[in-house]
Tab-separated table of C-alpha atoms in Angstrom:
chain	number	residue	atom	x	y	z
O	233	UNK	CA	39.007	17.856	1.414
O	234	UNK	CA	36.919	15.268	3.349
O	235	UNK	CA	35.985	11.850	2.267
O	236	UNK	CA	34.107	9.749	3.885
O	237	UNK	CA	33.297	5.732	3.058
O	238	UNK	CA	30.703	3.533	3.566
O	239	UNK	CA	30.266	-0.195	4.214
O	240	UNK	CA	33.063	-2.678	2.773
O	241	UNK	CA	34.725	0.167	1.728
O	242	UNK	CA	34.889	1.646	4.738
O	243	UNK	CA	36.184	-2.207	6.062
O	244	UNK	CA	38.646	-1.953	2.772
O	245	UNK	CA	39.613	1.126	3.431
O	246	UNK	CA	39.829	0.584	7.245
O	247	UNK	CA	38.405	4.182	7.975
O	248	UNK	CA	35.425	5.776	8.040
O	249	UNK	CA	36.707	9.246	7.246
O	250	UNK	CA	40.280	11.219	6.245
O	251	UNK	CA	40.873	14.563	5.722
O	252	UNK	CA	42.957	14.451	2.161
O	253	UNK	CA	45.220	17.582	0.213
O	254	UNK	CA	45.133	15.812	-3.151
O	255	UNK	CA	47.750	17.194	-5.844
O	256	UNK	CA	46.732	19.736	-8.126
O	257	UNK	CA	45.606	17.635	-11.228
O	258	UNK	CA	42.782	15.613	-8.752
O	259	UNK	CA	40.158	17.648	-10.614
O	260	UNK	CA	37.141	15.409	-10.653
O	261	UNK	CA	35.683	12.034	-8.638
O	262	UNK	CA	37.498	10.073	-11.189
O	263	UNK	CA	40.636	11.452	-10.428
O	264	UNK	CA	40.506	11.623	-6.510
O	265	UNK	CA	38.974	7.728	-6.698
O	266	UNK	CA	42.772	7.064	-8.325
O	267	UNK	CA	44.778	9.327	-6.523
O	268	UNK	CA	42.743	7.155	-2.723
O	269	UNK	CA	42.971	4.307	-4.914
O	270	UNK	CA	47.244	4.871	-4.746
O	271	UNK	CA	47.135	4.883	-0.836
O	272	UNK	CA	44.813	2.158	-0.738
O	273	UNK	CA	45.320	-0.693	-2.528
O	274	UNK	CA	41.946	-2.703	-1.900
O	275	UNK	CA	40.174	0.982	-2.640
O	276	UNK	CA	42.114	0.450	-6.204
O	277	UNK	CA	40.188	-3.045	-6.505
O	278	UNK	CA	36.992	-1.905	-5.774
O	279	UNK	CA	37.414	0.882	-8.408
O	280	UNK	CA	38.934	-1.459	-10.826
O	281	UNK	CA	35.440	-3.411	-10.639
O	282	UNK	CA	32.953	-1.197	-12.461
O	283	UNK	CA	29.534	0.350	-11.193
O	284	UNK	CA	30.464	-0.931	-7.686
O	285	UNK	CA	31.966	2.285	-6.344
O	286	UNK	CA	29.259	4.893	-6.041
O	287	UNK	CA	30.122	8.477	-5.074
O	288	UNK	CA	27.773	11.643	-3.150
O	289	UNK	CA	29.105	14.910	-3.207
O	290	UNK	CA	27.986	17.591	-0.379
O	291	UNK	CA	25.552	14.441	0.181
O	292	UNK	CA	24.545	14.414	-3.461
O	293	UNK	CA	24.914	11.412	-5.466
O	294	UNK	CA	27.068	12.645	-8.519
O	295	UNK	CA	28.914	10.925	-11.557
O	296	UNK	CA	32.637	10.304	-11.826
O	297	UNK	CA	32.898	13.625	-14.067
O	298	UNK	CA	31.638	15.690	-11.369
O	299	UNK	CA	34.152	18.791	-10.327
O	300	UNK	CA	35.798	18.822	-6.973
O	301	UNK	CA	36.386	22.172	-4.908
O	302	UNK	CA	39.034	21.543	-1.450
O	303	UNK	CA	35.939	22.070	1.237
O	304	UNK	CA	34.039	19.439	-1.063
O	305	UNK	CA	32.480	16.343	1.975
O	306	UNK	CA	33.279	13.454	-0.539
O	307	UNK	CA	31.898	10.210	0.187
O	308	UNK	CA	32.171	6.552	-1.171
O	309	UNK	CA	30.189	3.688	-0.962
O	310	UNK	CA	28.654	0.259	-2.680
O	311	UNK	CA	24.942	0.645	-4.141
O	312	UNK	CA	22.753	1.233	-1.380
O	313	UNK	CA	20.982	-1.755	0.323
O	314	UNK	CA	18.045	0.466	2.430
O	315	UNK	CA	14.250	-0.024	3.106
A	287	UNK	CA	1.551	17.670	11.821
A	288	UNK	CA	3.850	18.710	9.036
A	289	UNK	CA	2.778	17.584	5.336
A	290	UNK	CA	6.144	15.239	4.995
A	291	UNK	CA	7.288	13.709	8.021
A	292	UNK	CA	10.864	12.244	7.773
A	293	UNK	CA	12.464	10.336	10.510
A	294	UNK	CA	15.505	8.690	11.105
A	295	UNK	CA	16.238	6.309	14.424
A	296	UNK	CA	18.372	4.181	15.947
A	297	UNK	CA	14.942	2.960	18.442
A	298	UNK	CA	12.716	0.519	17.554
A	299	UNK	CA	8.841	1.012	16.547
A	300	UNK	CA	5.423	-0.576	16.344
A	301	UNK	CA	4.011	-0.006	12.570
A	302	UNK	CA	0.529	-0.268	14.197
A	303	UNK	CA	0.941	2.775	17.067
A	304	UNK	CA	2.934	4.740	13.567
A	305	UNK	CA	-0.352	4.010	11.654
A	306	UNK	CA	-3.027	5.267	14.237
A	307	UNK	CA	-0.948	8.090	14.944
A	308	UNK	CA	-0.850	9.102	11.681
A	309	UNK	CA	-4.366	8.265	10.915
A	310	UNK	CA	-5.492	10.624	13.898
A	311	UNK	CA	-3.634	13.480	12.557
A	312	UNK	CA	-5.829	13.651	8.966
A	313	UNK	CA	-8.217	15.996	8.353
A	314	UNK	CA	-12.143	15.397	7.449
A	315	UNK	CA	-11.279	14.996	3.655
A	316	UNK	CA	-8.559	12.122	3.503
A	317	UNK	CA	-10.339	9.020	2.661
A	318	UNK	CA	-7.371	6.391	1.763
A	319	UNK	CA	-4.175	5.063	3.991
A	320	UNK	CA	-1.860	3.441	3.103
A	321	UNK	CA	1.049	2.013	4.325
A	322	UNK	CA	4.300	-0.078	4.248
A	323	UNK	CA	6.266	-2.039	6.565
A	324	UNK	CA	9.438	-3.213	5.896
A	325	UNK	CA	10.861	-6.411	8.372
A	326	UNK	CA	14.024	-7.982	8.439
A	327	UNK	CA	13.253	-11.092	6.477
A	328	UNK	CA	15.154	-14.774	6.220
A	329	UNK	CA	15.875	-14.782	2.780
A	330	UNK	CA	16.136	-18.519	2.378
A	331	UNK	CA	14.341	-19.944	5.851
A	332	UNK	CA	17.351	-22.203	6.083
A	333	UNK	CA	20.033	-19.439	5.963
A	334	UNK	CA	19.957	-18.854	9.338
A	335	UNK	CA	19.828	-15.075	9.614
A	336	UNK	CA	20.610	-13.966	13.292
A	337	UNK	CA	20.619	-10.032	13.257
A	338	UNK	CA	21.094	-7.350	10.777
A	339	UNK	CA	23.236	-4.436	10.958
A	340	UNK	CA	21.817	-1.071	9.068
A	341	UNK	CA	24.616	1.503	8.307
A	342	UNK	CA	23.655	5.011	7.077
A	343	UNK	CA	25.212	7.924	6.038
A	344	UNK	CA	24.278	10.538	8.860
A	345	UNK	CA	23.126	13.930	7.149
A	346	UNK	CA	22.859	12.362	3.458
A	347	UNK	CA	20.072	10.206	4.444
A	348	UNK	CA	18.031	13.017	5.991
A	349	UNK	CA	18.121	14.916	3.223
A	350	UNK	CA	17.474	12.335	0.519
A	351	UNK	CA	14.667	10.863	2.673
A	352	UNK	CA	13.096	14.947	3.133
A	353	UNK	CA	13.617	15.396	-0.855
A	354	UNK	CA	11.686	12.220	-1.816
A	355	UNK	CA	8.694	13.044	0.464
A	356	UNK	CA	8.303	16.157	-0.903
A	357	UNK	CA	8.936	15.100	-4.190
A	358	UNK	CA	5.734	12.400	-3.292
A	359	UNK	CA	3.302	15.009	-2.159
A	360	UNK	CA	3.802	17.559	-5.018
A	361	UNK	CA	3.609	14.430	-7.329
A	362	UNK	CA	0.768	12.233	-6.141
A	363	UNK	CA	-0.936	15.027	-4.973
A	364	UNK	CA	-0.986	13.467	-1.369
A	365	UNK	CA	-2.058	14.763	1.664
A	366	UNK	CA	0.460	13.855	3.967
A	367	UNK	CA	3.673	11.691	3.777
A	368	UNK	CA	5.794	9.687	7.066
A	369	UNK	CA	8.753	8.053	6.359
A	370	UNK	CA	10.158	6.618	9.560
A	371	UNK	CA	13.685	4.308	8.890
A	372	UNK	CA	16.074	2.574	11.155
A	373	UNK	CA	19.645	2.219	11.676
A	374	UNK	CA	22.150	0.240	13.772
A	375	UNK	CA	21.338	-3.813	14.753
A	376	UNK	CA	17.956	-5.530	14.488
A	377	UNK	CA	16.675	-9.239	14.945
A	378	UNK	CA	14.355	-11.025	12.552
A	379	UNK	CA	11.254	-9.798	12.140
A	380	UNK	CA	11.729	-6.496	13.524
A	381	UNK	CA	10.426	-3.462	11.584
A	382	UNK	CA	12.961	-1.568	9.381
A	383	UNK	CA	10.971	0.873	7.236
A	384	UNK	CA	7.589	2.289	7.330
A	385	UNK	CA	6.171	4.623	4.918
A	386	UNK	CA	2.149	6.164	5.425
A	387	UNK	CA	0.722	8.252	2.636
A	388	UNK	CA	-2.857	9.596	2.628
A	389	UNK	CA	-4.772	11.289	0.078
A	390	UNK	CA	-8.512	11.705	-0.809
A	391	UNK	CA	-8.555	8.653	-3.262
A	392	UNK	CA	-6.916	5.209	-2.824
A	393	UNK	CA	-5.092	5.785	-6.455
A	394	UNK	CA	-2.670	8.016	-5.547
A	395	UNK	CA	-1.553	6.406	-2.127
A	396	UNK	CA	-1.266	3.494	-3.233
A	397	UNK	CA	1.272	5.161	-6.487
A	398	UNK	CA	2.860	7.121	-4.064
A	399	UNK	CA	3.986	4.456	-1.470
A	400	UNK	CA	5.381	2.496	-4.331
A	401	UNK	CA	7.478	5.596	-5.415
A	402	UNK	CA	8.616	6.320	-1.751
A	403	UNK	CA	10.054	2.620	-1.654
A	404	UNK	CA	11.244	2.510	-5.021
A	405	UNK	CA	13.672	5.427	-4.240
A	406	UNK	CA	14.858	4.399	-0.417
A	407	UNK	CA	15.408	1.146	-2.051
A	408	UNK	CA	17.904	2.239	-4.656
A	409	UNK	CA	19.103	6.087	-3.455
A	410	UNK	CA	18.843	6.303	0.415
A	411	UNK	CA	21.990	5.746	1.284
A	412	UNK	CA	21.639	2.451	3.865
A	413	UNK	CA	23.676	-1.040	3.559
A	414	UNK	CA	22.817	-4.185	5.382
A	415	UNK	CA	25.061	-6.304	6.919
A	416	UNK	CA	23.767	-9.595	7.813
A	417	UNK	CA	24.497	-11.901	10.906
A	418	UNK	CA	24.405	-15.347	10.202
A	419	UNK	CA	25.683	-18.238	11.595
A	420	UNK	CA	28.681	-18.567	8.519
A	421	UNK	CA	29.856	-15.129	9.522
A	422	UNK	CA	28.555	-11.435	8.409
A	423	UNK	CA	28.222	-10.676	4.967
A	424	UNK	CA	26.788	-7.369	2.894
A	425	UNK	CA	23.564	-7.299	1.056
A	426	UNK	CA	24.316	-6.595	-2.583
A	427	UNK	CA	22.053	-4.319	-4.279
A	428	UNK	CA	18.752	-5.943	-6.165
A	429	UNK	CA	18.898	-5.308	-10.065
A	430	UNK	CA	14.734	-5.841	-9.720
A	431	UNK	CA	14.776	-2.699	-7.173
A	432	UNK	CA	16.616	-0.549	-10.154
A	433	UNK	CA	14.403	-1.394	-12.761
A	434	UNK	CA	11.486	-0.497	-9.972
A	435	UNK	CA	13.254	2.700	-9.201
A	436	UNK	CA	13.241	3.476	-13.110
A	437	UNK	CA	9.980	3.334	-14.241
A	438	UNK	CA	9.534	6.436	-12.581
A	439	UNK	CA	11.538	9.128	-14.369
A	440	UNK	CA	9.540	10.056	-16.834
U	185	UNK	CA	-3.631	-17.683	11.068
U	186	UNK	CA	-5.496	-18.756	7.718
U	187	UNK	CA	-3.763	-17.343	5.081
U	188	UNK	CA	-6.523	-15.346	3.824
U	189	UNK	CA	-8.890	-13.849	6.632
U	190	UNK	CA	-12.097	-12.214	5.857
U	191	UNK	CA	-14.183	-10.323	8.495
U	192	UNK	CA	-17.137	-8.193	7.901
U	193	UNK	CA	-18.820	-6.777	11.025
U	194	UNK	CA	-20.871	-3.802	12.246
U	195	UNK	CA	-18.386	-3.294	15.368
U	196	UNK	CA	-15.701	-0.312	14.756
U	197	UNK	CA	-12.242	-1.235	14.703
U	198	UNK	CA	-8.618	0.362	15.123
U	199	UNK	CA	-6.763	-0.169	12.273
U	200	UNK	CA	-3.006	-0.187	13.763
U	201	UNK	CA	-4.056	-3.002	15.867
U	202	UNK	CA	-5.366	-5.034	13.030
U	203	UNK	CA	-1.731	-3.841	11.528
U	204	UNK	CA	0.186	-5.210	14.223
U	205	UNK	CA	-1.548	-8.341	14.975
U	206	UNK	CA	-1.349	-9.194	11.474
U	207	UNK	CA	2.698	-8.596	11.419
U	208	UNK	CA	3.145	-10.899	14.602
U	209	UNK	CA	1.334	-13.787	13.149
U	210	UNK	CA	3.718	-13.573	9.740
U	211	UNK	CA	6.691	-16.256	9.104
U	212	UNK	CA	10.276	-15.219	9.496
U	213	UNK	CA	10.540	-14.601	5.362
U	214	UNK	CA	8.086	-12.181	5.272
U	215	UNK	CA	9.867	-9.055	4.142
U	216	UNK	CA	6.516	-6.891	2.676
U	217	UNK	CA	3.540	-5.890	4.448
U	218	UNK	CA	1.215	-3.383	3.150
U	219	UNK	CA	-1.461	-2.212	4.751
U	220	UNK	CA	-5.020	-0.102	3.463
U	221	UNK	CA	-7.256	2.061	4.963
U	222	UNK	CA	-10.508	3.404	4.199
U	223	UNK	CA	-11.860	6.419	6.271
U	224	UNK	CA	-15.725	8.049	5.766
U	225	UNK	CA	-13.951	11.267	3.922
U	226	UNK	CA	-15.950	14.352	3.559
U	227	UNK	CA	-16.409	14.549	-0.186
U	228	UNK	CA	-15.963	19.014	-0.559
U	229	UNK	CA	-15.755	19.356	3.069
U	230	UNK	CA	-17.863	22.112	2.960
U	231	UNK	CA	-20.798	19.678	2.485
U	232	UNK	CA	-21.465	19.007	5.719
U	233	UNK	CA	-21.223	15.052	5.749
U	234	UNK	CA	-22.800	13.881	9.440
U	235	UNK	CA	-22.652	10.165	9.257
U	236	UNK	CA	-22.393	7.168	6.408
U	237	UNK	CA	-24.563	3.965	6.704
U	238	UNK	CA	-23.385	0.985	4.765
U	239	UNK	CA	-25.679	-0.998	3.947
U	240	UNK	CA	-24.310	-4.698	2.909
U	241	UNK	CA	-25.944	-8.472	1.572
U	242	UNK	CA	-24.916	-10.683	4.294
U	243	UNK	CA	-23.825	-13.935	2.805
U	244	UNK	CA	-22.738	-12.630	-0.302
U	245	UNK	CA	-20.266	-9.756	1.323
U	246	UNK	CA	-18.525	-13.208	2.883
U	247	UNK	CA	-18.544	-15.204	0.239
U	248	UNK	CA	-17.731	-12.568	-2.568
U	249	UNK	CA	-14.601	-11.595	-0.018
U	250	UNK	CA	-13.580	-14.816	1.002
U	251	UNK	CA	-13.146	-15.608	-3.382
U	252	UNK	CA	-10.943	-12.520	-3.930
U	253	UNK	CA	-8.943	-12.690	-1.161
U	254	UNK	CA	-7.989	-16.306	-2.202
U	255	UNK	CA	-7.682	-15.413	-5.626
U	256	UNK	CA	-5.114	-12.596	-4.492
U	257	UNK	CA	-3.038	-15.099	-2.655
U	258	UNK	CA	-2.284	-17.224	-5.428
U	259	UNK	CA	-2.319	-14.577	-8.187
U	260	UNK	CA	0.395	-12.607	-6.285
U	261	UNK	CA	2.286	-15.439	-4.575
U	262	UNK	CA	1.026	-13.445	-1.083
U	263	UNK	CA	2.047	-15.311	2.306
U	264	UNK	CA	-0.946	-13.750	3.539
U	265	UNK	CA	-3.440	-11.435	3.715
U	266	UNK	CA	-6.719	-10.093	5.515
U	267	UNK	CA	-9.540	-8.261	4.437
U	268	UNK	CA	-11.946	-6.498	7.104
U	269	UNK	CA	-14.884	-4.523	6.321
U	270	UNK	CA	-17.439	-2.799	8.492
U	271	UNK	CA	-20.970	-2.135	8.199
U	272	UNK	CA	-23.724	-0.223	9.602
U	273	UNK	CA	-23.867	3.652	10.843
U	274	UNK	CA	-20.190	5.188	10.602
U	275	UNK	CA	-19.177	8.985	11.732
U	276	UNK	CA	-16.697	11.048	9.958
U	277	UNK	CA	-12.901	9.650	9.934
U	278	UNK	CA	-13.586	6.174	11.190
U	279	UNK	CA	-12.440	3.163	9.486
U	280	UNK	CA	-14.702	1.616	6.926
U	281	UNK	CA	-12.270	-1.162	5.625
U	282	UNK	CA	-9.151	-2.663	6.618
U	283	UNK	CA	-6.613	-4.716	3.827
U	284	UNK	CA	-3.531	-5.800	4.195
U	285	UNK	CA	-1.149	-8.326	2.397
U	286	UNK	CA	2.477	-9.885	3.714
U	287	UNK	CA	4.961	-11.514	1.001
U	288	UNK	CA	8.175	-11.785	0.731
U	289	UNK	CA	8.983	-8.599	-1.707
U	290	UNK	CA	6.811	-5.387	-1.841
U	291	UNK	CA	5.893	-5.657	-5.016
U	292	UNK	CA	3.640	-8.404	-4.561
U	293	UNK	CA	2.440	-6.863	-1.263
U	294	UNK	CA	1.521	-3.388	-3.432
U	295	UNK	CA	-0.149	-4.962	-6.368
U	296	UNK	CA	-2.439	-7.445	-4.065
U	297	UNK	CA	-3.663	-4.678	-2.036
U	298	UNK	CA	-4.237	-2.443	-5.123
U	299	UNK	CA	-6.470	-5.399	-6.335
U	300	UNK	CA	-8.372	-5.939	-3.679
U	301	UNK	CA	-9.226	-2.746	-3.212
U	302	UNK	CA	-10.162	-2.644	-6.628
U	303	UNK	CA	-12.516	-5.288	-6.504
U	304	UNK	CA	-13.882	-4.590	-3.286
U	305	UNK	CA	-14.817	-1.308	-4.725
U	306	UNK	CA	-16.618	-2.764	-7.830
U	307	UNK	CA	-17.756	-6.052	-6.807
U	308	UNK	CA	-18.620	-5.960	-2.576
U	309	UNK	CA	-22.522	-5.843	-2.502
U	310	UNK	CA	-21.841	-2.678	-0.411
U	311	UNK	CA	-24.130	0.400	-0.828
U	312	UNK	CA	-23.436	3.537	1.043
U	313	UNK	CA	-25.755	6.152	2.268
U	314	UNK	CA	-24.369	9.656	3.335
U	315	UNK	CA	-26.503	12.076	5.802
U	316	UNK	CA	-25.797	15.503	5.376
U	317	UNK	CA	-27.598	18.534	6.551
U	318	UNK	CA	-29.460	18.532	3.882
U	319	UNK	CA	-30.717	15.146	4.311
U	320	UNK	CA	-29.869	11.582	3.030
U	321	UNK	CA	-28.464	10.530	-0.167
U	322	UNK	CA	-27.022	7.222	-1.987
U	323	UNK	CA	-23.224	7.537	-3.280
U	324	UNK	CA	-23.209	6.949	-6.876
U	325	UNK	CA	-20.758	4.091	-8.239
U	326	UNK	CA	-17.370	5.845	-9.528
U	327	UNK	CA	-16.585	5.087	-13.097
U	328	UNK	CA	-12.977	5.302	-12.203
U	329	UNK	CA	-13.287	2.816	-9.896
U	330	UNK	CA	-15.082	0.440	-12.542
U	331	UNK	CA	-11.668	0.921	-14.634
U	332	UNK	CA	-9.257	0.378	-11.786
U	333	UNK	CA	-11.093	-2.399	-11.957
U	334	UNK	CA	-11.016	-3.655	-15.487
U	335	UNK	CA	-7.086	-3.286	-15.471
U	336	UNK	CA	-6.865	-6.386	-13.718
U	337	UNK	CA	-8.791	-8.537	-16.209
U	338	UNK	CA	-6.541	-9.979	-18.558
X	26	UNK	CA	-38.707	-17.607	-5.645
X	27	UNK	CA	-37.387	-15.329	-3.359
X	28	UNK	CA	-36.518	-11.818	-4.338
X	29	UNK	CA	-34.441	-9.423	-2.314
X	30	UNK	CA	-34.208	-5.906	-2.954
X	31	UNK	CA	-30.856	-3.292	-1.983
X	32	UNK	CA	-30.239	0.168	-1.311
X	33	UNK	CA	-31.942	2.498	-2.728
X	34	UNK	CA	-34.329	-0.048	-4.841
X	35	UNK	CA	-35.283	-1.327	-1.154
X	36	UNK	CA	-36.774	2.414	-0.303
X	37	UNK	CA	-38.623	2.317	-3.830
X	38	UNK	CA	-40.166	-1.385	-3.864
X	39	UNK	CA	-41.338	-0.326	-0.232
X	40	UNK	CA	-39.830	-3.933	0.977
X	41	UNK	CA	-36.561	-5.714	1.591
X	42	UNK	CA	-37.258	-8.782	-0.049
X	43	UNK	CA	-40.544	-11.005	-1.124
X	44	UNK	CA	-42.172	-14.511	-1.956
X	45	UNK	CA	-42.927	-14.402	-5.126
X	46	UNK	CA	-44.608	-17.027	-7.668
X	47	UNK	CA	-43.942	-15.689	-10.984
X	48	UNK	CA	-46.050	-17.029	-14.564
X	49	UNK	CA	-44.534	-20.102	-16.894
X	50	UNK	CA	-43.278	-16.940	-19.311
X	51	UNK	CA	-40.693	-15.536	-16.748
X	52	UNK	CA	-37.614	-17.479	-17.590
X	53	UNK	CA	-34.214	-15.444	-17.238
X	54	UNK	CA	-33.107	-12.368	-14.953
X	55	UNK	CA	-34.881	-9.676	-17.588
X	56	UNK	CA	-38.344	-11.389	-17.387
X	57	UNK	CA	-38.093	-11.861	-13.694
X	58	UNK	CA	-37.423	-7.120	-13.809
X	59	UNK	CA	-40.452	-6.899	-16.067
X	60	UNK	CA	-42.488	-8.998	-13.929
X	61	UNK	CA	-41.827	-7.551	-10.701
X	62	UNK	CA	-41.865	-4.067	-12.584
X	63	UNK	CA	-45.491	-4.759	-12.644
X	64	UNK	CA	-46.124	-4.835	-8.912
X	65	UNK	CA	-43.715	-2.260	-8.343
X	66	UNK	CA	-43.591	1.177	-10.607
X	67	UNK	CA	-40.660	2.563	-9.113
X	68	UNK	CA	-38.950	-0.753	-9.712
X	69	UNK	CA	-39.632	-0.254	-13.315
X	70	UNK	CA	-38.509	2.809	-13.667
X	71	UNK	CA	-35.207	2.046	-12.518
X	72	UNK	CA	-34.958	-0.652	-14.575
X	73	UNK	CA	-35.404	1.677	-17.278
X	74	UNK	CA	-32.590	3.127	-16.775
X	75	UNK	CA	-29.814	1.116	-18.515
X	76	UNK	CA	-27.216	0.095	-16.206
X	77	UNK	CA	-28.834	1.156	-13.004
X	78	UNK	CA	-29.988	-2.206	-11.600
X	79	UNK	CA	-28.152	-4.999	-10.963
X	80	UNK	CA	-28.518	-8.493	-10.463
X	81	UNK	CA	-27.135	-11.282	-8.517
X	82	UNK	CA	-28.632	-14.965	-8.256
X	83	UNK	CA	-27.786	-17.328	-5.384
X	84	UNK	CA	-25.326	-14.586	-4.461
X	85	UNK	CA	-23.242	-14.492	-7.704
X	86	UNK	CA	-23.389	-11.568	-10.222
X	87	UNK	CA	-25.068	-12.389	-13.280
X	88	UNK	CA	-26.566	-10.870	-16.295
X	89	UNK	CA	-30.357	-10.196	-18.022
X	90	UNK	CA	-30.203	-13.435	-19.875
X	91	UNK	CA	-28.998	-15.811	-16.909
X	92	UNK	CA	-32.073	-18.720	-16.391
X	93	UNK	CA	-33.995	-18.405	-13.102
X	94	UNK	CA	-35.273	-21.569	-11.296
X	95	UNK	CA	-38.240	-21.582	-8.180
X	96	UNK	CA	-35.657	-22.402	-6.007
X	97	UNK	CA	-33.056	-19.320	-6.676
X	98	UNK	CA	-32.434	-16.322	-4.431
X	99	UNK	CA	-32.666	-13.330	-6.977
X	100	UNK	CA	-31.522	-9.725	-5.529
X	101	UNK	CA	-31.372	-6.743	-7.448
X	102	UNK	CA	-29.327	-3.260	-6.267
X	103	UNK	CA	-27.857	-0.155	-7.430
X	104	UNK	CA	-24.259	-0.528	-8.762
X	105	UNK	CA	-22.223	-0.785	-5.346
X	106	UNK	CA	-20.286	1.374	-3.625
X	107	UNK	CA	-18.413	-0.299	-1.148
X	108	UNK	CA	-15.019	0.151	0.461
């Protein structure tokens, strides 16, 4: 699976992409934001903080409930700043 | 010209050679232009804004940016739609977004220009970083361009 | 640059000029401009519009513009804004009138434009005469225009 | 007083504007229209019409009742259609 992040996370994180084989019970955004959030820590913090991490699936913005499949493009990010 | 134009650059523009050009491509029956300019602004005159760094997500934004147009003609009834946005470092003043919409009737321009902003406001996915003299810091998200964005969805 | 510029004249203009000049003479918090334009539009395009004449009341034209435009500063906190209008004998697809508004948020940019056009629409001592092949003929006054009109009244 | 005349009520008065001296009686905007409906039929006609002419005195918008003085500009036009 691919995830990508955006911004300060991407500067938290200190990449801007990682391929990831998450265990089997990473069934949803929710779960793979705790299972990133376990190899990085500031990741956890910015989780921990609510509404701050958003999430786009397959370039779709989706919900933390939202079902992941292993060739899923996952991507992080704060609320978008454009325009 | 295509009915929604969508473009996404690293280059600089002129809002005025995006507005002729887009002008000259209307047919006999558009009577009303309109169109926005976004510029990187100095929040607070005295903050001392030096540059501004636009990251996008490569792909995503395309694809938002091509849904929302079409999303504007079918709903305002436009004629034609441009959205033209940068990316990567800009000074003050430069131009950052420009949206045209056309249409036989001012009304429906006018709505639909709001709408495009509205939505590359709060779902294009674009973050500023800012360039000051303190250091660089990111733009957090305006709770006014939410409640903008909202009063759409019906 | 005043803050509120008014020009009526007979002489055609380019309307992405007028955009850009008006962007370079804005302030480093400007963060909005928005920008209208009104084109000679064939009404059913199969109607065979030649040319429009607008005829105008010189004197009031300037002064009635020169009172909304100021009113639209200060009603919508506007840095600036300009409002150019042509008259005289006009082919198809050229510019009739020019607005455009700077502030330091769109919103205010969007709404003062939408009222000036409003009232320029309504209130500009502007009369315009269509030729077609089958002759000449007045435009009648639009009654949606009288209630895009009355919205702004409070 | 002098009377100007717009649009489309310029081609039926036949002029662009006039000198005119009107009697004691004409006081407001809707004596000054019957008046002038006198020397002009097609004037009157449109008048008429409710709604159809408007009126604007030293270059401000008024209504049928506003007071007229010898020294006011008076012009009367078709609704406009500007823009």
């Amino acid at each position: 699976m691919k995830v990508r992040y955006f911004a300060w996370l991407r500067q938290r994180t200190g990449c801007t992409g990682e391929e990831v084989d998450p265990p089997e019970g990473v069934r949803n955004v929710a779960d793979l934001m705790a299972y990133l959030g376990g190899r990085h820590p500031r990741f956890a913090e910015a989780c921990a903080a609510s509404g701050v991490v958003r999430c786009a699936v397959n370039q779709e913005h989706v919900g933390p409930e939202h079902p992941l499949a292993p060739t899923d493009e996952v991507a992080f990010f704060p609320p978008v700043t454009g325009g | 010209m295509a009915r929604a134009l969508v473009q996404v650059q690293e280059m600089a523009f002129t809002p005025g050679e995006e507005l002729d050009a887009f002008i000259r491509a209307g047919r006999a029956d558009e009577g009303a232009v309109v169109s926005f300019t976004g510029l990187v602004r100095d929040m607070a005159l005295n903050d001392g804004l030096k540059a501004l760094t636009l990251e996008h997500y490569p792909g995503m934004t395309e694809r938002q940016l091509i849904a929302i147009a079409d999303e504007a003609l079918t709903r305002f009834g436009l004629h034609r739609c441009l959205v033209l946005h940068r990316y990567g470092r800009m000074s003050l003043r430069e131009p950052i977004v420009f949206v045209a919409t056309s249409a036989a009737h001012r009304g429906s321009a006018f709505e639909a220009a709001c709408f495009l902003m509205d939505w590359l406001k709060t779902k294009a996915p674009f973050w500023k970083l800012e360039e000051t003299a303190e250091g660089e810091r990111w733009v957090d998200a305006r709770a006014e361009d939410d409640a903008a964005a909202a009063r759409w969805v019906s």
